[in-house]
mmCIF file of C-alpha atoms in Angstrom:
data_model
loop_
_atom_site.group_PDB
_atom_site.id
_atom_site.type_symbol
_atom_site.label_atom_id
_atom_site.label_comp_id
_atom_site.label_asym_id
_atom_site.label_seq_id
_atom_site.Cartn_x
_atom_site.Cartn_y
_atom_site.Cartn_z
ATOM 1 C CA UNK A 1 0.000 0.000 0.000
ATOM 2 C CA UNK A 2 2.959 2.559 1.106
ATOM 3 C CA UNK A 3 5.081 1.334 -2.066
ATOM 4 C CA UNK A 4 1.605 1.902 -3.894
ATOM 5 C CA UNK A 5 0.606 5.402 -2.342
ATOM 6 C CA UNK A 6 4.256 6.770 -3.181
ATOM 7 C CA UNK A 7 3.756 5.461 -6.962
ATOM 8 C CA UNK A 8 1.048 7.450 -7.085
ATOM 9 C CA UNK A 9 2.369 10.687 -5.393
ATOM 10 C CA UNK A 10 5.471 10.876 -7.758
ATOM 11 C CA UNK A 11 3.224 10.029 -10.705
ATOM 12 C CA UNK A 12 1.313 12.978 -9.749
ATOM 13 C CA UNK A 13 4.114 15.453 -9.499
ATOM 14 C CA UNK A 14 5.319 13.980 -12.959
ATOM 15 C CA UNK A 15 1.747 15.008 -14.473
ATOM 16 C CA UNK A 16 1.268 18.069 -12.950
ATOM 17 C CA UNK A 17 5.054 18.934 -14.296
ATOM 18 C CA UNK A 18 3.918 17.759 -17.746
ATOM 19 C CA UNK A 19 -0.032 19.579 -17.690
ATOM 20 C CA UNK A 20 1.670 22.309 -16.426
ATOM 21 C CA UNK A 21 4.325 22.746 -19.240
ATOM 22 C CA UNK A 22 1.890 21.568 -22.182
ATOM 23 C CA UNK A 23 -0.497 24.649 -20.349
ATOM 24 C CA UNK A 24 2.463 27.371 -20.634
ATOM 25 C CA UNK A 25 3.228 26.190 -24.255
ATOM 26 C CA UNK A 26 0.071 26.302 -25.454
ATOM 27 C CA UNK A 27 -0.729 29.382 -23.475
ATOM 28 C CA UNK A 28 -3.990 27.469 -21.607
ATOM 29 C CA UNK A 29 -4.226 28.612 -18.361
ATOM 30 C CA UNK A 30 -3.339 25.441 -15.860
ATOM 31 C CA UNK A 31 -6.450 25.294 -13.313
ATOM 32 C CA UNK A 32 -7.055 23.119 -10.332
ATOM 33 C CA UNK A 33 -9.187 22.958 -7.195
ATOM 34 C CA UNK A 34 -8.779 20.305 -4.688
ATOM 35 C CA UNK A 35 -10.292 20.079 -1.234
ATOM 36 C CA UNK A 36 -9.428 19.695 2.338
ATOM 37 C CA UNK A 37 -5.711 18.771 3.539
ATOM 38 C CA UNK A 38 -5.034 16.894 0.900
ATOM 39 C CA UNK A 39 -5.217 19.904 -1.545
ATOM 40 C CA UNK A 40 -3.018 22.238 0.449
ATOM 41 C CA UNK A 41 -0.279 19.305 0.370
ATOM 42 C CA UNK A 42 -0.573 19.262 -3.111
ATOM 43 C CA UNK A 43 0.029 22.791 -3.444
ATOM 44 C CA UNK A 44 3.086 22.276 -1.020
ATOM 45 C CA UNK A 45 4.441 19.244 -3.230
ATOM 46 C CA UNK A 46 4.111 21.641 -6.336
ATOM 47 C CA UNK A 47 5.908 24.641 -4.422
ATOM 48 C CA UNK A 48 9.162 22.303 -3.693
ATOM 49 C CA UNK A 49 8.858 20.891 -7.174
ATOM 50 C CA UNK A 50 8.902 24.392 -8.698
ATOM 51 C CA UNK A 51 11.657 25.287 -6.252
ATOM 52 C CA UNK A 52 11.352 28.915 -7.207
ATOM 53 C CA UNK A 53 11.080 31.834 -4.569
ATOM 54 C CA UNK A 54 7.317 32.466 -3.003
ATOM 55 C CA UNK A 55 4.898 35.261 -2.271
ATOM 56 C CA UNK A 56 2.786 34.927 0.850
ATOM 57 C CA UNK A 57 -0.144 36.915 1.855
ATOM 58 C CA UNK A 58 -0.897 34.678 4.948
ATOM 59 C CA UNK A 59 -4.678 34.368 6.355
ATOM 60 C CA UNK A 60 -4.852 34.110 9.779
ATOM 61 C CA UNK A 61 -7.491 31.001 9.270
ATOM 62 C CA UNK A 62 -4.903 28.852 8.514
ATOM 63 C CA UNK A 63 -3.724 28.406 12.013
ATOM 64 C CA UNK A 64 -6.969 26.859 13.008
ATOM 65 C CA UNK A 65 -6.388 23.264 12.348
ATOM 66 C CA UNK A 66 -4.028 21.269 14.316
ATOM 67 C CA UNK A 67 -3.338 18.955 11.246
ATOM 68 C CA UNK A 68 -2.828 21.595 8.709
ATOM 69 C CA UNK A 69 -0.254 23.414 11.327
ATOM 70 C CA UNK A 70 1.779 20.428 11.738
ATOM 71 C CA UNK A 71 1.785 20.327 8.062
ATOM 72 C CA UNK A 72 2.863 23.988 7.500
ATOM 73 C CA UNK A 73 5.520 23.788 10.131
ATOM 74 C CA UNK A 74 7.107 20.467 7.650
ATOM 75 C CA UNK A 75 7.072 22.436 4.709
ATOM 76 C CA UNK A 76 8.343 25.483 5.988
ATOM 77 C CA UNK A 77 11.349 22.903 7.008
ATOM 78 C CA UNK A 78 11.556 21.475 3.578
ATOM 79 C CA UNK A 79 11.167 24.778 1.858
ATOM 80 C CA UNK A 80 14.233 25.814 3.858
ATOM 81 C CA UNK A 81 16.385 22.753 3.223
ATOM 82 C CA UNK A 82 16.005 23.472 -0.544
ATOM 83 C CA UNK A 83 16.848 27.110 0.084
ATOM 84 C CA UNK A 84 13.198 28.268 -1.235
ATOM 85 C CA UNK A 85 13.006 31.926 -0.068
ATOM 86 C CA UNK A 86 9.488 33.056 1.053
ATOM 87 C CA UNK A 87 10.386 36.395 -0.444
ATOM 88 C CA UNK A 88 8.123 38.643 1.616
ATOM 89 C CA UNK A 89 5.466 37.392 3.537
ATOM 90 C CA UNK A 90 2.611 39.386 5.602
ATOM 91 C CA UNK A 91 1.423 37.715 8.878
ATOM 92 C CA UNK A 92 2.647 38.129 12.617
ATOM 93 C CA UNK A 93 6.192 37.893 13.843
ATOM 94 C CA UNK A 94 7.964 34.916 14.325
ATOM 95 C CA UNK A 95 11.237 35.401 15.908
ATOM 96 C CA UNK A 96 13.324 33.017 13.585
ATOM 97 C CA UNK A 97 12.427 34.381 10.388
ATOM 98 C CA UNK A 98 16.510 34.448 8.915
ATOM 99 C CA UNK A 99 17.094 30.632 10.246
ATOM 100 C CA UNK A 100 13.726 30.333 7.884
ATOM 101 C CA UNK A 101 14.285 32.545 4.876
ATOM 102 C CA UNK A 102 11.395 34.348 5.667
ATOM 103 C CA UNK A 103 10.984 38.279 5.136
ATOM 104 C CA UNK A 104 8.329 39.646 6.312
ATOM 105 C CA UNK A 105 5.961 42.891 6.479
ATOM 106 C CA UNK A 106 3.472 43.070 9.635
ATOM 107 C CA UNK A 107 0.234 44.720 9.954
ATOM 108 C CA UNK A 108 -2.123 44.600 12.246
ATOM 109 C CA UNK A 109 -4.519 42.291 11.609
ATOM 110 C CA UNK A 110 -7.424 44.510 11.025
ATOM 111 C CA UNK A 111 -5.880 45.773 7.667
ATOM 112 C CA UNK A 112 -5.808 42.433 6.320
ATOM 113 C CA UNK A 113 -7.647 40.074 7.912
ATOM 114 C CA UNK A 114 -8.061 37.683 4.581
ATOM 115 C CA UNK A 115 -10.238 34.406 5.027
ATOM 116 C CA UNK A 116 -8.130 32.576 1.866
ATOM 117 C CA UNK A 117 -4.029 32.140 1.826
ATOM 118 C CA UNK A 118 -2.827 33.951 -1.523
ATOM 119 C CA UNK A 119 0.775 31.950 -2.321
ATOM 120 C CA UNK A 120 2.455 33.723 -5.524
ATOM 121 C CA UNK A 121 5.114 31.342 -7.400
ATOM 122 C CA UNK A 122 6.868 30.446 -10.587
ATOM 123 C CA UNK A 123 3.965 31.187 -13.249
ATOM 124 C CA UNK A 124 1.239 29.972 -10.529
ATOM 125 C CA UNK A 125 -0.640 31.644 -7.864
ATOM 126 C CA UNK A 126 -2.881 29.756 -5.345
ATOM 127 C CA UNK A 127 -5.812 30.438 -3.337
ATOM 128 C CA UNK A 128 -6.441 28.482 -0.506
ATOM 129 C CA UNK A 129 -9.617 29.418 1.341
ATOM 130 C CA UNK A 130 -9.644 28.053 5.437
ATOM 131 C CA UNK A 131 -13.461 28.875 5.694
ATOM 132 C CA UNK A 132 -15.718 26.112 6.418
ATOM 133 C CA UNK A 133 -14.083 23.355 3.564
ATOM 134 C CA UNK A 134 -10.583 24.001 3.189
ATOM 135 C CA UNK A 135 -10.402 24.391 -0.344
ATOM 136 C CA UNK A 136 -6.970 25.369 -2.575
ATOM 137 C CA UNK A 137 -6.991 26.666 -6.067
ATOM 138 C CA UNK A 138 -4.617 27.087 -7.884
ATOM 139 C CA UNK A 139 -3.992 28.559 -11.477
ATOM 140 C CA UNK A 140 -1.024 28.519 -13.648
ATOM 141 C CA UNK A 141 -0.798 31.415 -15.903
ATOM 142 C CA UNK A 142 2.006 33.691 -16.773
ATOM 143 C CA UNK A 143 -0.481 37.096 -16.472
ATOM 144 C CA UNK A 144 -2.298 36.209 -13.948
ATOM 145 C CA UNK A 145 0.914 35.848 -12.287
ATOM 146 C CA UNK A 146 2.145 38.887 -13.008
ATOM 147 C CA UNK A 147 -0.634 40.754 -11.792
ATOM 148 C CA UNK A 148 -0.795 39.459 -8.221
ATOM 149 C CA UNK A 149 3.074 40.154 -8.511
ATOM 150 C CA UNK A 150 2.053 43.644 -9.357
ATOM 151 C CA UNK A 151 -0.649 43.661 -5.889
ATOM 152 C CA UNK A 152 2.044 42.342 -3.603
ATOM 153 C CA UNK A 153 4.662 44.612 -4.918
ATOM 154 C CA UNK A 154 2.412 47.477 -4.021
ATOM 155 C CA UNK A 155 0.745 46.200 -0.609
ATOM 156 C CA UNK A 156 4.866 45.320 0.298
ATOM 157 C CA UNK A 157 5.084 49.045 -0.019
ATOM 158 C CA UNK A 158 2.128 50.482 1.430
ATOM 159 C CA UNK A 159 3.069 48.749 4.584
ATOM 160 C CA UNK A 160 6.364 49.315 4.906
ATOM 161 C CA UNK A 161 5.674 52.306 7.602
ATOM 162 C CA UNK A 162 3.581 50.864 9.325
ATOM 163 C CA UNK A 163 5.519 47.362 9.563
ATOM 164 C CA UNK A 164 8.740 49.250 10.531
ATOM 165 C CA UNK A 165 6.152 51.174 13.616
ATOM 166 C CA UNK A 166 5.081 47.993 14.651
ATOM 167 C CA UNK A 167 8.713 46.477 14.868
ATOM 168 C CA UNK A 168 9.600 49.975 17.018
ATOM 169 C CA UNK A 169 6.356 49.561 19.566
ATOM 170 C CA UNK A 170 7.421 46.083 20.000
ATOM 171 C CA UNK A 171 10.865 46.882 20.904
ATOM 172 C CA UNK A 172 9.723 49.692 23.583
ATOM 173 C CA UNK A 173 7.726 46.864 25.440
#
């Protein structure tokens, strides 16, 4: 069954690779939804396939399910170990973002208090919504890519202030 289950898993990643490239090709925009845990760990297989730097515009949500927090501490482990920097990444402060190749902008959480995870990589960006079903889309698509690029780059600087006020407040505590 475990011999059978990894068969499967690396036959997955090898025709997601392959969709995925046909898709950019033949400039059809790659599109999948998948539900529950299971979809967020296929988002997280793709991301360490891809191996390319992220974009994270974190929902607190997704630190409501034991399960899926066990899961995101792994892959922030794995992502590390293959030197995948989370190039900026908006959620609170966690004291060992260097060990983790995280850089980060805080706000506070009324600014942004998103119910779905945006993740920006390679040509792909993915959705995952924590509300009720977890559910994670994600589409490949070099303009669509580009224009959440385009959204982070500007939200990274509209909160730059206010991330470096929050940093100051902290430290005069």
């Amino acid at each position: 069954y475990e011999q059978a289950k990894d068969t499967k898993s690396a036959i997955d990643g090898v025709l997601n690779k392959l969709v995925a490239d046909f898709n950019m090709y033949s400039s059809t925009p790659g599109f999948r939804i998948v539900e529950g845990i299971d979809g967020v760990a296929e988002l997280y297989e793709d991301i360490l396939n891809e191996q390319q730097p992220i974009k994270l515009i974190r929902s607190p949500e997704d630190k409501n399910n034991a399960k899926l927090n066990k899961m995101v501490l792994n892959q922030i482990e794995e992502q590390r170990k293959l030197g995948i920097f989370i190039e900026k990444t908006i959620q609170q402060t966690i004291a060992y973002d260097k060990e983790r190749l995280v850089e980060r902008h805080t706000v506070p959480l009324e600014k942004l208090n998103i119910p779905a995870q945006i993740v920006i990589y390679a040509n792909k960006v993915a959705f995952t919504a924590y509300k009720e079903t977890i559910i994670t889309t994600i589409i490949e698509n070099k303009a669509v890519n580009q224009t959440f690029e385009i959204i982070f780059e500007l939200l990274w600087g509209l909160t730059s202030k206010e991330h470096q006020d929050l940093l100051a407040s902290e430290k005069s505590h």
